[in-house]
Amino acid sequence: MANDYYSIGEFAKKTGLSTYTLRYYERENLIVPHRDEKQRRFYTEQDVGWVHFLMHLKGTGMSMNEIQQYITWRAQGDATIEQRKELLQNVRERSLAQIRETQNHLEILSHKIDWYDGKLDHSIQDSESFAEYLKQFKTEN
């Protein structure tokens, strides 16, 4: 195939996904491969970009139903831009909330490690509980 066209194996290497995953995406109508005169799949650079965008959507925690809805609206053209934008905004807000929650968990974990260090080097009294230690940071445990 020409340089601008990729077999499924080449496409898998370009996208970092397995051929199995690409075929699954095809069955779920997330990607639609092109076909040559012998009905063999091939993909283009534009398809590489689309798969990378799909991976970003998945990376935000977007559900398969949401991704499929986005794809349906995308296929309908510019008349659905407002719906697509609203969906992406909702996913972004949900993703940001998850990030904040994860950051809070990591903060508590870091405090626990520091508390252990303090116990080991005796800079924290043996009688001081972790809950008491956390009070200085005004953090929920």
Coordinates of C-alpha atoms in Angstrom, one line a residue:
M1 CA 0.0 0.0 0.0
A2 CA 1.1 3.6 -0.5
N3 CA 2.6 5.5 2.4
D4 CA -0.6 7.3 3.2
Y5 CA -2.5 4.0 3.6
Y6 CA -2.0 1.5 6.3
S7 CA -3.0 -2.2 6.7
I8 CA -4.6 -3.1 10.0
G9 CA -1.2 -4.3 11.3
E10 CA 0.5 -1.0 10.3
F11 CA -2.4 0.9 11.7
A12 CA -2.2 -1.0 15.0
K13 CA 1.5 0.0 15.3
K14 CA 0.7 3.7 14.4
T15 CA -2.1 3.9 17.0
G16 CA -0.5 1.7 19.7
L17 CA -3.6 -0.5 19.8
S18 CA -3.8 -4.2 19.0
T19 CA -5.5 -5.5 15.8
Y20 CA -8.0 -7.2 18.2
T21 CA -8.9 -3.8 19.7
L22 CA -9.2 -2.2 16.3
R23 CA -11.6 -4.9 15.2
Y24 CA -13.6 -4.4 18.4
Y25 CA -13.8 -0.6 17.7
E26 CA -15.0 -1.5 14.2
R27 CA -17.7 -3.8 15.5
E28 CA -18.8 -1.0 17.9
N29 CA -18.8 1.5 14.9
L30 CA -16.2 3.7 16.6
I31 CA -14.0 3.4 13.5
V32 CA -15.0 2.5 9.9
P33 CA -12.1 1.2 7.8
H34 CA -11.8 1.9 4.2
R35 CA -11.8 -1.1 1.8
D36 CA -9.6 -1.6 -1.3
E37 CA -10.8 -3.4 -4.5
K38 CA -10.2 -6.8 -2.8
Q39 CA -12.2 -5.7 0.3
R40 CA -9.1 -5.6 2.5
R41 CA -9.2 -3.0 5.3
F42 CA -7.0 0.0 5.1
Y43 CA -6.6 3.2 7.1
T44 CA -5.4 6.7 6.5
E45 CA -3.6 9.4 8.6
Q46 CA -7.0 10.9 9.2
D47 CA -8.0 7.6 10.8
V48 CA -4.9 7.7 13.0
G49 CA -6.0 11.1 14.3
W50 CA -9.5 10.0 14.9
V51 CA -8.3 6.9 16.9
H52 CA -6.0 9.1 19.0
F53 CA -9.0 11.4 19.7
L54 CA -11.0 8.4 20.7
M55 CA -8.2 7.4 23.1
H56 CA -8.4 10.8 24.7
L57 CA -12.1 10.5 25.1
K58 CA -11.7 7.0 26.7
G59 CA -8.9 8.5 28.9
T60 CA -11.3 11.0 30.4
G61 CA -13.5 8.1 31.5
M62 CA -16.1 8.7 28.8
S63 CA -18.4 5.7 28.7
M64 CA -18.9 3.7 25.5
N65 CA -22.5 4.9 25.3
E66 CA -21.3 8.5 25.4
I67 CA -18.6 7.9 22.8
Q68 CA -21.2 6.3 20.5
Q69 CA -23.6 9.2 21.0
Y70 CA -20.7 11.6 20.2
I71 CA -20.0 9.6 17.0
T72 CA -23.7 9.6 16.0
W73 CA -23.9 13.4 16.5
R74 CA -20.6 13.9 14.7
A75 CA -21.9 12.0 11.7
Q76 CA -24.9 14.3 11.6
G77 CA -22.7 17.3 11.0
D78 CA -22.5 20.8 12.3
A79 CA -26.2 20.9 13.4
T80 CA -25.1 18.8 16.4
I81 CA -22.1 20.9 17.5
E82 CA -24.0 22.3 20.5
Q83 CA -24.9 18.8 21.7
R84 CA -21.4 17.5 21.2
K85 CA -19.9 20.5 23.0
E86 CA -22.3 20.0 26.0
L87 CA -21.4 16.3 26.2
L88 CA -17.7 17.1 26.2
Q89 CA -18.2 19.8 28.8
N90 CA -20.1 17.3 31.1
V91 CA -17.3 14.7 30.6
R92 CA -14.7 17.3 31.4
E93 CA -16.4 18.3 34.6
R94 CA -16.8 14.7 35.7
S95 CA -13.1 14.1 34.8
L96 CA -12.0 17.2 36.8
A97 CA -14.0 16.0 39.8
Q98 CA -12.3 12.6 39.6
I99 CA -8.9 14.4 39.4
R100 CA -9.7 16.5 42.5
E101 CA -10.8 13.3 44.3
T102 CA -7.6 11.5 43.3
Q103 CA -5.5 14.5 44.4
N104 CA -7.2 14.4 47.8
H105 CA -6.4 10.7 48.1
L106 CA -2.8 11.3 47.2
E107 CA -2.5 14.1 49.7
I108 CA -3.8 11.8 52.5
L109 CA -1.4 9.1 51.3
S110 CA 1.5 11.5 51.4
H111 CA 0.5 12.6 54.9
K112 CA 0.4 9.0 56.0
I113 CA 3.9 8.4 54.7
D114 CA 5.1 11.5 56.4
W115 CA 3.4 10.3 59.7
Y116 CA 5.3 7.0 59.4
D117 CA 8.5 8.9 58.8
G118 CA 7.8 10.9 61.9
K119 CA 7.1 7.8 63.9
L120 CA 10.4 6.2 62.7
D121 CA 12.6 9.2 63.4
H122 CA 10.7 10.0 66.6
S123 CA 9.7 13.5 65.5
I124 CA 6.1 12.5 66.1
Q125 CA 5.2 11.2 69.6
D126 CA 4.3 7.6 69.9
S127 CA 0.9 8.5 71.3
E128 CA -0.1 10.8 68.4
S129 CA -2.6 9.0 66.1
F130 CA -2.8 9.6 62.4
A131 CA -6.2 11.3 62.8
E132 CA -4.6 13.8 65.3
Y133 CA -1.6 14.3 62.9
L134 CA -4.0 15.1 60.1
K135 CA -5.8 17.9 62.1
Q136 CA -2.8 20.2 61.4
F137 CA -3.5 20.0 57.7
K138 CA -7.3 20.6 58.0
T139 CA -7.8 17.5 55.8
E140 CA -10.5 14.9 56.0
N141 CA -9.2 11.4 56.6

